[in-house]
Tab-separated table of C-alpha atoms in Angstrom:
chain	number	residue	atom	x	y	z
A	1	UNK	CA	106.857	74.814	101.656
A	2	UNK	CA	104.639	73.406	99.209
A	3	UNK	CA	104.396	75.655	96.207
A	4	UNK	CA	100.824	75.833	94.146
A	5	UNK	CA	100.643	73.782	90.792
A	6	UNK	CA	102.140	75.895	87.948
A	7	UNK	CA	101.866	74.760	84.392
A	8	UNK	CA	102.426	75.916	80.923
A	9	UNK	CA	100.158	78.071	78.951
A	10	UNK	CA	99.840	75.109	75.665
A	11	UNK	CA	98.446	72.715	78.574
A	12	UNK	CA	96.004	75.422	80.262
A	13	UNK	CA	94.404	76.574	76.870
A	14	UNK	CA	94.372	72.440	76.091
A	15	UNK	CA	92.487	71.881	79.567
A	16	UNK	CA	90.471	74.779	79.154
A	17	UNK	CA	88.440	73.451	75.529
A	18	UNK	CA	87.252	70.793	77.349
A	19	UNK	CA	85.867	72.529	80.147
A	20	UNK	CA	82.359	72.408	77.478
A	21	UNK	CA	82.209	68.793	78.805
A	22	UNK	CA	82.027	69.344	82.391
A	23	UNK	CA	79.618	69.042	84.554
A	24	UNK	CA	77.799	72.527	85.002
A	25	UNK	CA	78.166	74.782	87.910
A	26	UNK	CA	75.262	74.902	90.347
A	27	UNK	CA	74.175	78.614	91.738
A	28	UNK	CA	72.523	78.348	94.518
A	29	UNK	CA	70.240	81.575	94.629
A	30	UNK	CA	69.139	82.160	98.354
A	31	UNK	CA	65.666	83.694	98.569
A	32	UNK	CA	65.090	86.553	101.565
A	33	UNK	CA	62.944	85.080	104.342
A	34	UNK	CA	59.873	87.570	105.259
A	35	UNK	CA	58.139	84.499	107.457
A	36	UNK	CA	60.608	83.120	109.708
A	37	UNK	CA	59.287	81.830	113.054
A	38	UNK	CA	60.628	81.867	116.327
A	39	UNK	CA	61.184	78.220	116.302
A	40	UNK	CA	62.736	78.295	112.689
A	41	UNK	CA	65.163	81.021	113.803
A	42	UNK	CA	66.217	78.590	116.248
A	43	UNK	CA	66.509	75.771	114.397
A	44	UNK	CA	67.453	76.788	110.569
A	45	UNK	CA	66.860	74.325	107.785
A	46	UNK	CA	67.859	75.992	104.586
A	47	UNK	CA	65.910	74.753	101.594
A	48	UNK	CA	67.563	75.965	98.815
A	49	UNK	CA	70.787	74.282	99.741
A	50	UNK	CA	71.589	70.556	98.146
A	51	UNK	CA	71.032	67.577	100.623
A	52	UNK	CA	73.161	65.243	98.687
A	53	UNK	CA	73.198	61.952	100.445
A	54	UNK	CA	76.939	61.075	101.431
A	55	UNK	CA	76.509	57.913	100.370
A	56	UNK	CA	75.932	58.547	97.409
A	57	UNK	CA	79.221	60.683	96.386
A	58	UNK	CA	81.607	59.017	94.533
A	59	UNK	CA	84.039	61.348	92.723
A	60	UNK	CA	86.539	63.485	94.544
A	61	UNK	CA	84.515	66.868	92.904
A	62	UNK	CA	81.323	65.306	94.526
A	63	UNK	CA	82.826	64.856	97.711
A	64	UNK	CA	84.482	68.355	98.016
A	65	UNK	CA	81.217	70.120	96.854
A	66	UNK	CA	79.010	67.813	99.764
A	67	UNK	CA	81.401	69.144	102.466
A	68	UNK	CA	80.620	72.863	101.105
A	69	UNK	CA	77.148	72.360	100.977
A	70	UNK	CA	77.359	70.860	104.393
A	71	UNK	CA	78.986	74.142	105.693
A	72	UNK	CA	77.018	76.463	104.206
A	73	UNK	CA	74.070	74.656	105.692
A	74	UNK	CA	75.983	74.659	109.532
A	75	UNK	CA	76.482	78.858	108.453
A	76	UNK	CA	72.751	79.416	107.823
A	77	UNK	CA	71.969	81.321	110.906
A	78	UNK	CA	75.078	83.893	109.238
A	79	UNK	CA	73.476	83.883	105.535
A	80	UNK	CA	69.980	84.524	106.589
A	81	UNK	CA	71.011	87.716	107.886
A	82	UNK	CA	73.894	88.317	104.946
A	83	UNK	CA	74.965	88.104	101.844
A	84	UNK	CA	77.591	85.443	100.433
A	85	UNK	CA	78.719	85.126	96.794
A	86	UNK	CA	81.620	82.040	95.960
A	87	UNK	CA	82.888	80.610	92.842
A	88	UNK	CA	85.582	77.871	92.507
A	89	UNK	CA	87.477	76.435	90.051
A	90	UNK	CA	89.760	73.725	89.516
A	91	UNK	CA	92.344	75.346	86.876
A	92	UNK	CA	94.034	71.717	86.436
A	93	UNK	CA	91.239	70.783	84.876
A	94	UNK	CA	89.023	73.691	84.279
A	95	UNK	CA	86.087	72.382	86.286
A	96	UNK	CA	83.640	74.912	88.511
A	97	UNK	CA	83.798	73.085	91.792
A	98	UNK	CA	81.477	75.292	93.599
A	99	UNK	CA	78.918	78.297	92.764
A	100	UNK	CA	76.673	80.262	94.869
A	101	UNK	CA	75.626	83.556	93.668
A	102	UNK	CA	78.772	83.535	92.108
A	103	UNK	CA	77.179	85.859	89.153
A	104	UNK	CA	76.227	88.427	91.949
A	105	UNK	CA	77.799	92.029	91.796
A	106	UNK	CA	78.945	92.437	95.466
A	107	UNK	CA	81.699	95.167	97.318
A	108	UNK	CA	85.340	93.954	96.540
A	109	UNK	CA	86.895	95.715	99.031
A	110	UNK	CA	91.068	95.587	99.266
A	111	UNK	CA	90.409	92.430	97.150
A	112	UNK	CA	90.187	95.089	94.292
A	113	UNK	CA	93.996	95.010	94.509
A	114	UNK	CA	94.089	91.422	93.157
A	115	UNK	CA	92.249	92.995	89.542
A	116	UNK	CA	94.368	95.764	89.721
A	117	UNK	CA	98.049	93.559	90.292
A	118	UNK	CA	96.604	90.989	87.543
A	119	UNK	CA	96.154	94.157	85.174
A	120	UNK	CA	99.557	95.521	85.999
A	121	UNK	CA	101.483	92.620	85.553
A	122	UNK	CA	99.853	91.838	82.327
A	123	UNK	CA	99.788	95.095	80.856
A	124	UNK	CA	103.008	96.523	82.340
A	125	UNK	CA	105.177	93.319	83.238
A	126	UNK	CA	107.281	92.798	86.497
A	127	UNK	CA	110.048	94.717	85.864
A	128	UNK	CA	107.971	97.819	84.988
A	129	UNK	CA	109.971	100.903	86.191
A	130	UNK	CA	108.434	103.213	88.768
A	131	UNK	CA	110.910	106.334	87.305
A	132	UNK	CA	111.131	109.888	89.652
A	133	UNK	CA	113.376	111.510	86.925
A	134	UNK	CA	115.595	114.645	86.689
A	135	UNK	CA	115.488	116.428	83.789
A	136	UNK	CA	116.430	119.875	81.649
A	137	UNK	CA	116.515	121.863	78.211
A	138	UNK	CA	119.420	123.865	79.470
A	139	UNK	CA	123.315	123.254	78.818
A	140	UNK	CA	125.487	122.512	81.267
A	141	UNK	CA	128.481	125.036	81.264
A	142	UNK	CA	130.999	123.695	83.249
A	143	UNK	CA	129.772	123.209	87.013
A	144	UNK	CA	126.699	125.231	85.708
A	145	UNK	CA	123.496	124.082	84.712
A	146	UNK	CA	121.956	127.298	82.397
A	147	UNK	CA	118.274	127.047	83.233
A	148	UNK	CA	115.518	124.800	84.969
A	149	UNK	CA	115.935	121.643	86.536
A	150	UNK	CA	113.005	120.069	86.230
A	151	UNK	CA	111.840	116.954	89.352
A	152	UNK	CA	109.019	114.549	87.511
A	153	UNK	CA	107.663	112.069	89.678
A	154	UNK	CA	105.527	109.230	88.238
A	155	UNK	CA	103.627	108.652	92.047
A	156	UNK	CA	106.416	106.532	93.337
A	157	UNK	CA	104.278	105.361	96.412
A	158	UNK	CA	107.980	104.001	98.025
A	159	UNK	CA	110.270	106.505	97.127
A	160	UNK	CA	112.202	107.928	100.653
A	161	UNK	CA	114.073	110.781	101.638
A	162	UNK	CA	117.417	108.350	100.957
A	163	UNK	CA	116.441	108.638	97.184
A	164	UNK	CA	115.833	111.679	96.730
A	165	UNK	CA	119.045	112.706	98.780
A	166	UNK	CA	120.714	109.859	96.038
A	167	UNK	CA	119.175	112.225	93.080
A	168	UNK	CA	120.719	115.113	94.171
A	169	UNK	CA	124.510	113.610	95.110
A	170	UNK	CA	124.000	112.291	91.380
A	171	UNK	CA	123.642	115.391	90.001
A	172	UNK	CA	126.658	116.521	91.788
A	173	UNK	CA	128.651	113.590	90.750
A	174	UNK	CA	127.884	114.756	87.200
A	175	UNK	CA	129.687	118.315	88.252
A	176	UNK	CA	126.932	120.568	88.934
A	177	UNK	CA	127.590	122.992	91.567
A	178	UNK	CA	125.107	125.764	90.272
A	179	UNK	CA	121.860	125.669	88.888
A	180	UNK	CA	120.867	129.119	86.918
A	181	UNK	CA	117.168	128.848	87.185
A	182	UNK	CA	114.193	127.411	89.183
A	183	UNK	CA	113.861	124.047	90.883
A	184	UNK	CA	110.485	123.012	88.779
A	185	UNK	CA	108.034	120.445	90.190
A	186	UNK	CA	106.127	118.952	87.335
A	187	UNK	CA	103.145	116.989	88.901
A	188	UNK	CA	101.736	116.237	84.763
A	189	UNK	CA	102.228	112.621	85.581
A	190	UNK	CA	98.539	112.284	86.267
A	191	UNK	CA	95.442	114.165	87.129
A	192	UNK	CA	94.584	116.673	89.609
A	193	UNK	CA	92.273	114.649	91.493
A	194	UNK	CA	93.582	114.444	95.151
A	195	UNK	CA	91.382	111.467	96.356
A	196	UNK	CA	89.158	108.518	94.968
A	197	UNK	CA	86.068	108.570	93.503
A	198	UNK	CA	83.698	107.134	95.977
A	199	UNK	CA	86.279	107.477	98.841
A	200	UNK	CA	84.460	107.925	102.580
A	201	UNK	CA	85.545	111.517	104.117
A	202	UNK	CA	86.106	109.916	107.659
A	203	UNK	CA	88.722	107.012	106.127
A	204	UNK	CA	92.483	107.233	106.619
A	205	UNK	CA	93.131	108.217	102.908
A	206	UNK	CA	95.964	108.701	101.013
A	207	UNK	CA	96.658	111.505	98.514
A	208	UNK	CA	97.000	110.774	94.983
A	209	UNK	CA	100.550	112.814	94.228
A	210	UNK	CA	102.669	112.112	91.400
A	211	UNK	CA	105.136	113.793	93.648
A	212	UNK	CA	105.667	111.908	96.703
A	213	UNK	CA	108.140	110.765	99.250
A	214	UNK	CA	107.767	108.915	102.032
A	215	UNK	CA	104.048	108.505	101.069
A	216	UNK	CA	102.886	111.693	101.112
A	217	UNK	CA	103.415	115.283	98.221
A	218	UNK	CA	106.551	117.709	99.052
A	219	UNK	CA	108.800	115.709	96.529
A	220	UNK	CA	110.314	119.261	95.263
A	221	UNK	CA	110.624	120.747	98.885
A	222	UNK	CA	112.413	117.660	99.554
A	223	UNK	CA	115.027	117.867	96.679
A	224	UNK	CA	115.403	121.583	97.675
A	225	UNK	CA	116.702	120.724	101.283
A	226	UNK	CA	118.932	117.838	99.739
A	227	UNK	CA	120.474	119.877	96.660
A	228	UNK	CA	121.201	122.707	99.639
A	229	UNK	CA	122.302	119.610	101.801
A	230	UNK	CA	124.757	118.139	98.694
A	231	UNK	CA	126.480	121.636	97.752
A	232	UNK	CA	124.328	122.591	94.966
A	233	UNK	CA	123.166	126.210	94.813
A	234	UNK	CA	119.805	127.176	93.475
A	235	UNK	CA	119.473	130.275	91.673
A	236	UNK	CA	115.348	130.994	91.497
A	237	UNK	CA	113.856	128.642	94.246
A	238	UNK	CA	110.921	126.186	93.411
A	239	UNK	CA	108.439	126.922	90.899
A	240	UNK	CA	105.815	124.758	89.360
A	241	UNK	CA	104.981	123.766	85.438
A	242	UNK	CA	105.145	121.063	82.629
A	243	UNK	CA	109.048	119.618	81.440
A	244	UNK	CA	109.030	120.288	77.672
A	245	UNK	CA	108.757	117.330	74.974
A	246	UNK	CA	112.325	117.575	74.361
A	247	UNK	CA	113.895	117.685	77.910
A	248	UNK	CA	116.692	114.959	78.620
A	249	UNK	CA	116.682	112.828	81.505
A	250	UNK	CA	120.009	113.925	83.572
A	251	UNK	CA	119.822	110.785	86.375
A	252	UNK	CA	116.769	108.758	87.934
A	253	UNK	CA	115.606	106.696	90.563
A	254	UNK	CA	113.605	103.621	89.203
A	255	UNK	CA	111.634	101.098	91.480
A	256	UNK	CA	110.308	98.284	89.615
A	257	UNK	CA	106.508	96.935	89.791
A	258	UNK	CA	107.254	93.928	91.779
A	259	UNK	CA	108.778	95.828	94.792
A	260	UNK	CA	105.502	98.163	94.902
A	261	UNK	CA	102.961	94.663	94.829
A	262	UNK	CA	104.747	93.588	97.795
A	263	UNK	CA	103.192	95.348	100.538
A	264	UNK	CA	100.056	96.768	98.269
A	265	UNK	CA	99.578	92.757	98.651
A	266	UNK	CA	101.299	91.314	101.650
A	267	UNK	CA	100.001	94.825	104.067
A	268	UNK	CA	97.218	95.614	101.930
A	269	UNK	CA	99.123	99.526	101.422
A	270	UNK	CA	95.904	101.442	99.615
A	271	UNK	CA	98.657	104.165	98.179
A	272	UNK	CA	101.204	101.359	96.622
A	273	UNK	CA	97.682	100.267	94.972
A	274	UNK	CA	96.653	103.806	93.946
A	275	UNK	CA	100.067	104.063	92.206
A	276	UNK	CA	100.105	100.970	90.316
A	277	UNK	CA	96.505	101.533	89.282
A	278	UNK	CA	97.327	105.014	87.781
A	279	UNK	CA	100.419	103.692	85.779
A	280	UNK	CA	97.481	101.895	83.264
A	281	UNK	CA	95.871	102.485	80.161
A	282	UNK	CA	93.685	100.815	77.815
A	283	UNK	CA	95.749	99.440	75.341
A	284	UNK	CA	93.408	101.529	72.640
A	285	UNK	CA	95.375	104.670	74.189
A	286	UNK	CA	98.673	106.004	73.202
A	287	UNK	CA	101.462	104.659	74.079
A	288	UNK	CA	103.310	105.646	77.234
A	289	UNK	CA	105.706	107.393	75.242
A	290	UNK	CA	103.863	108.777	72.934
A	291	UNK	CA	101.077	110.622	75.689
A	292	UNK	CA	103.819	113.636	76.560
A	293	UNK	CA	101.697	115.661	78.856
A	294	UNK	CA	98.829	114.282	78.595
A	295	UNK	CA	97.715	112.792	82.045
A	296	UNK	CA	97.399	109.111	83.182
A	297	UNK	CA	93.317	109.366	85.384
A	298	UNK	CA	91.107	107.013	86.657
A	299	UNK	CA	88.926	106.547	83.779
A	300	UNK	CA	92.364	105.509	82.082
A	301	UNK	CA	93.163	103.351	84.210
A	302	UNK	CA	89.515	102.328	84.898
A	303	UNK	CA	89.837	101.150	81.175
A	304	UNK	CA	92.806	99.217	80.914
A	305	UNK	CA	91.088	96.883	83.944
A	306	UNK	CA	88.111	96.318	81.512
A	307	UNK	CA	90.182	95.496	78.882
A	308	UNK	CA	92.034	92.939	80.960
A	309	UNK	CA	88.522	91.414	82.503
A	310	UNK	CA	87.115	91.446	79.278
A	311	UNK	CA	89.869	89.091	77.754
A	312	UNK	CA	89.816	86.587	80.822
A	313	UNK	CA	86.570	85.832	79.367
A	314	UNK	CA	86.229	86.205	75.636
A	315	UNK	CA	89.927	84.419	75.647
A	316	UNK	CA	89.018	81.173	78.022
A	317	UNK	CA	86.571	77.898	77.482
A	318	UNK	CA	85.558	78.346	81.288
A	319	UNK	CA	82.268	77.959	81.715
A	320	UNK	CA	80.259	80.717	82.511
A	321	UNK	CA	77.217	81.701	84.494
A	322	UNK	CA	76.336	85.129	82.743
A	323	UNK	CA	78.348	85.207	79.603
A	324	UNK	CA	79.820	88.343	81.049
A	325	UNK	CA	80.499	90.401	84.115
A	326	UNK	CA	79.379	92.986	86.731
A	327	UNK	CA	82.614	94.866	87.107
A	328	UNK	CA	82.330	98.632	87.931
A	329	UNK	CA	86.166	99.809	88.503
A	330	UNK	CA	86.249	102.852	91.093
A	331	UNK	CA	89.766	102.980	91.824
A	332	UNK	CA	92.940	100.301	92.499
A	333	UNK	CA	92.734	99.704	96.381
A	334	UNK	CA	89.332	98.810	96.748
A	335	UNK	CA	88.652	102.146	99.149
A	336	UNK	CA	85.392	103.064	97.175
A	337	UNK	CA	82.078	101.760	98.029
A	338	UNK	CA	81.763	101.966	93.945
A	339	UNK	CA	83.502	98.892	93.408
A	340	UNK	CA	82.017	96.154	92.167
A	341	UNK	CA	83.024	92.843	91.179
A	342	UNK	CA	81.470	89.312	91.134
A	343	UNK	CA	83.131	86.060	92.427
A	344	UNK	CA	82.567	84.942	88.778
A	345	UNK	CA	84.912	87.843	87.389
A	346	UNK	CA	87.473	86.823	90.102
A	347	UNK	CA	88.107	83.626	88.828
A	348	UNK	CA	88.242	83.853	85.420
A	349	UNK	CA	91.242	87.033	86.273
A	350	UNK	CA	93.104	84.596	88.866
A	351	UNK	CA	92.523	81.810	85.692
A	352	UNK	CA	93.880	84.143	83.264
A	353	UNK	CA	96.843	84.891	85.726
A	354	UNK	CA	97.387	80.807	85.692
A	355	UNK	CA	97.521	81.287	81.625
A	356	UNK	CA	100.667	83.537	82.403
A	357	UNK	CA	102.682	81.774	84.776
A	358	UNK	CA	106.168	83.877	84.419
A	359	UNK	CA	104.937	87.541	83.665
A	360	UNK	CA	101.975	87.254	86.226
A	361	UNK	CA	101.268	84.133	87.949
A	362	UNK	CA	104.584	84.139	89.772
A	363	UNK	CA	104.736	87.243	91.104
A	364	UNK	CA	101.378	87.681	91.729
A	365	UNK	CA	102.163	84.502	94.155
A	366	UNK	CA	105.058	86.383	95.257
A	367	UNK	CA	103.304	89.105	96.433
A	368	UNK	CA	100.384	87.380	97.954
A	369	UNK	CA	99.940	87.041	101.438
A	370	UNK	CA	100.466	83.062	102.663
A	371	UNK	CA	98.016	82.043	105.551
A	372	UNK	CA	99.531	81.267	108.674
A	373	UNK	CA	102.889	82.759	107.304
A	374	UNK	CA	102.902	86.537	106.392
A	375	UNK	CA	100.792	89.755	106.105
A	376	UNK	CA	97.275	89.658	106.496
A	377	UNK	CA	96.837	86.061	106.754
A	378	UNK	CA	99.318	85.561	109.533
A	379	UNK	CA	97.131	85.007	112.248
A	380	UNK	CA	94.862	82.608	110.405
A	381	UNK	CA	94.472	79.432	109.119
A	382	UNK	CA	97.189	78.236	111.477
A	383	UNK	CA	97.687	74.571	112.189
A	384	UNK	CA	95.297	73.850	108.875
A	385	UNK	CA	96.039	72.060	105.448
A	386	UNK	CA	95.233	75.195	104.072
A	387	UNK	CA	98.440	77.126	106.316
A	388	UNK	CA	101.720	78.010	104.580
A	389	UNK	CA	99.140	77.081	101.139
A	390	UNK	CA	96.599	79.240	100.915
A	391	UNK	CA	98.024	82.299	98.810
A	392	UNK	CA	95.398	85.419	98.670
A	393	UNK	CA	94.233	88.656	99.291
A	394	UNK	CA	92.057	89.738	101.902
A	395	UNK	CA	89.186	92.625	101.772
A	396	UNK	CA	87.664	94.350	104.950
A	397	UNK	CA	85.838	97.827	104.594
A	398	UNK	CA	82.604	98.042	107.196
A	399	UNK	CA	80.219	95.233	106.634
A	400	UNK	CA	82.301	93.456	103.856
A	401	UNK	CA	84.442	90.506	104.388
A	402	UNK	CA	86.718	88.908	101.513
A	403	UNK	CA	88.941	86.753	100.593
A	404	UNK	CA	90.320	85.948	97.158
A	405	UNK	CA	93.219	83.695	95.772
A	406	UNK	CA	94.935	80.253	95.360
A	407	UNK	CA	95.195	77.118	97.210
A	408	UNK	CA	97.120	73.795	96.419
A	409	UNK	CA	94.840	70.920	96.778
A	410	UNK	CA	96.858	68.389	98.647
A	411	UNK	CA	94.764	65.376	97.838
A	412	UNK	CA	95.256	66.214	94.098
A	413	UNK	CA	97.808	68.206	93.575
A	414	UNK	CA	95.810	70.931	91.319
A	415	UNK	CA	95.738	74.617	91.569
A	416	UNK	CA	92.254	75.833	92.803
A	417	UNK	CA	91.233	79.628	92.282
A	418	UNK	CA	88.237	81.128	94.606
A	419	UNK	CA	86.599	83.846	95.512
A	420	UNK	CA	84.657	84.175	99.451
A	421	UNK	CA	82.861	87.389	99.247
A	422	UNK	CA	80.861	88.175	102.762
A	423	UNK	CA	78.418	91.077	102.613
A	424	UNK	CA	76.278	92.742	105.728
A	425	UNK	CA	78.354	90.859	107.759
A	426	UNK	CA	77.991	92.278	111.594
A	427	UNK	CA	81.369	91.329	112.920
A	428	UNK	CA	84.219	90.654	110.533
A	429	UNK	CA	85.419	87.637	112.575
A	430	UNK	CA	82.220	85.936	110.964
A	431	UNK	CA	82.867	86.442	107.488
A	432	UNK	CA	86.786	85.263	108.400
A	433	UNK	CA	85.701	82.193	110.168
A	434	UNK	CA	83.081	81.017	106.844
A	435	UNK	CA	86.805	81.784	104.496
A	436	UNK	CA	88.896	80.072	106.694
A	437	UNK	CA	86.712	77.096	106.480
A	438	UNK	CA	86.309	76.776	102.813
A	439	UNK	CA	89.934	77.035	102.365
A	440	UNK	CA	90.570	74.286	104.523
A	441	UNK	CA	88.311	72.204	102.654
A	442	UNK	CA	89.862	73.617	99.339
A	443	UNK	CA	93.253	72.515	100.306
A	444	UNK	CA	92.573	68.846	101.987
């Protein structure tokens, strides 16, 4: 399998302070049509599209940006009645290939996911520990443990009933036999808020638990039935409240940030997103150790994504169409109809992601989904240049297609980022079709 270009951050940042000298990207601003005739509806001729003569292309850039105009204008019957917003970039050489309405604030859908892995991966790093932790104050007198135990969870969207049976067959390995006090669920990892802000009553949604196994809250219940299950008598059943500042961890089960990107990429899992998102702060905020019950929320986490959007433009020569962005961050899966992004903001993230090629580039290609290969993109794309390398995330709520990610451009060999975002599309299968297309073109 071909893999995408990866290169060094000294020869990015060098290709990126010459992107000044490029040639500017063109937005092509379509106009709402109160006048269209019976005939025209027919027979669309956009006017607001470029007619470049073929003959007169010459460089490779020219040729590639032709062939999108040239499909846009064969999808005009589609974007008279919808919305489109694209942006692409060349991050071998820090050229815009392609812009139309790229500066437009339009619904990101699960392609929110891709802002909220590029934040993680930055701010956390691959290896950062998902930890569901067992801890206490009290001694332990010989096979007796003289107080609470206390079960933290940190919203360990993966953790099963295997692991938690694992945490209590620790605890007996370590001799306990008796516990002298109450079972003590600590949920303090986060909020109280059960759902998403903006999150549709009637959709299949998950609920925001720091204590969960197998997706869903009864964490404690759970460790109740397996301490009972491993020999371990509990004294004062299962209670609920804070573990103090100075309680020691007795054993843990930790899951590290890559395994929870896998299928909140590959399947699109809204809860693995949820998690990762509420792990974040703004690096203004205390430190994780330092913020001892004091609870990780959305506007935390909401502000840690700014931060990161914020430096993939201040930090980058790109050239830019508004000097800034459009971003409003609802939540991490893209469930919210209060998302907002721009195809603009898109690529300057998946660019800064290029800038970072071991802590987040490579796993953020890891987790992607490959068209024609895995996850959502398995059924499409199949039989294309762009199958097996196209890498990206896909975004469906009702009336939104998108699609955002990498490509390999054969003919070149350069790593391209886009962003396809379809709005008021009637049937999904549209929006797919218009991706598919531009990613074939990407990757010839």
């Amino acid at each position: 399998m071909k893999q995408p270009l990866i290169f060094s951050l000294s020869v990015f940042l060098v290709v990126m302070a010459s992107c000044g000298s490029s040639r500017k990207a063109v937005s092509h601003q379509r106009q709402p049509d109160t006048s269209v005739s019976p005939l025209d509806r027919a027979t669309p001729t956009p006017t607001n599209i470029r007619t470049t003569s073929k003959n007169k292309t010459k460089t490779p850039e020219e040729r590639l940006s032709y062939r999108l105009d040239s499909l846009l204008q064969t999808a005009d019957t589609l974007l008279r009645i919808s919305q489109l917003g694209m942006h692409v970039i060349d991050l071998s050489t820090g050229k815009v290939l392609y812009a139309f309405n790229a500066s437009q604030r339009m619904r990101p859908a699960s392609t929110e996911k891709v802002v909220t892995a590029i934040t993680a991966l930055d701010q956390l790093g691959p290896s950062y520990p998902f930890s569901t932790k067992l801890l206490a104050t009290a001694p332990l007198n010989g096979r007796v443990l003289q107080g609470d135990l206390y079960i933290k969870g940190c919203m360990d969207p993966l953790l099963t009933q295997s692991d938690v049976r694992q945490l209590a067959n620790q605890l007996k390995a370590m001799g306990v036999h008796t516990i002298n006090g109450h079972l003590v669920a600590d949920a303090s990892f986060k909020d109280s808020d059960e759902y998403g802000w903006g999150w549709c009553w009637d959709d299949e949604n998950p609920t925001l638990s720091p204590l969960l196994v197998g997706g869903k809250p009864g964490l404690a219940a759970a460790l109740r039935t397996a301490l009972k299950n491993a020999g371990i008598t509990l004294k004062k059943g299962v209670t609920h409240g804070t573990a103090p500042a100075n309680a020691r961890e007795l054993t843990a089960i930790n899951r590290p940030l890559t395994a929870v990107l896998q299928p909140m990429m590959k399947e699109s899992d809204n809860l693995c997103a949820e998690a990762v998102f509420y792990q974040l702060r703004p690096t203004s905020s205390p430190s994780r150790n330092g913020a001892q019950g004091k609870h990780y929320s959305r506007k935390l986490a909401a502000g840690a994504v700014e931060d990161v959007i914020e430096r993939s433009y201040s930090l980058q020569s790109l050239p830019s169409i508004t000097g800034g962005d459009g971003s409003v961050i609802a939540d991490g899966s893209g469930l919210s109809l209060y998302n907002y992004q721009t195809p603009e903001t898109f690529t300057h993230l998946l660019a800064y992601a290029a800038a970072r090629p071991d802590s987040v580039l490579n796993p953020l290609l890891e987790a992607m989904p490959i068209a024609a290969v895995d996850g959502t993109l398995k059924k499409r794309m199949a039989g294309t240049e762009a199958a097996a390398n196209v890498r990206a995330k896909t975004g469906s709520v009702t009336a939104v297609s998108t699609l955002v990610g990498y490509t390999t451009q054969r003919s070149t060999g350069h790593l391209i980022a886009f962003a396809i975002m379809n709005q008021g599309v009637e049937r999904m299968a549209q929006g797919r079709a218009l991706q598919d297309q531009v990613c074939i073109l990407l990757s010839q």
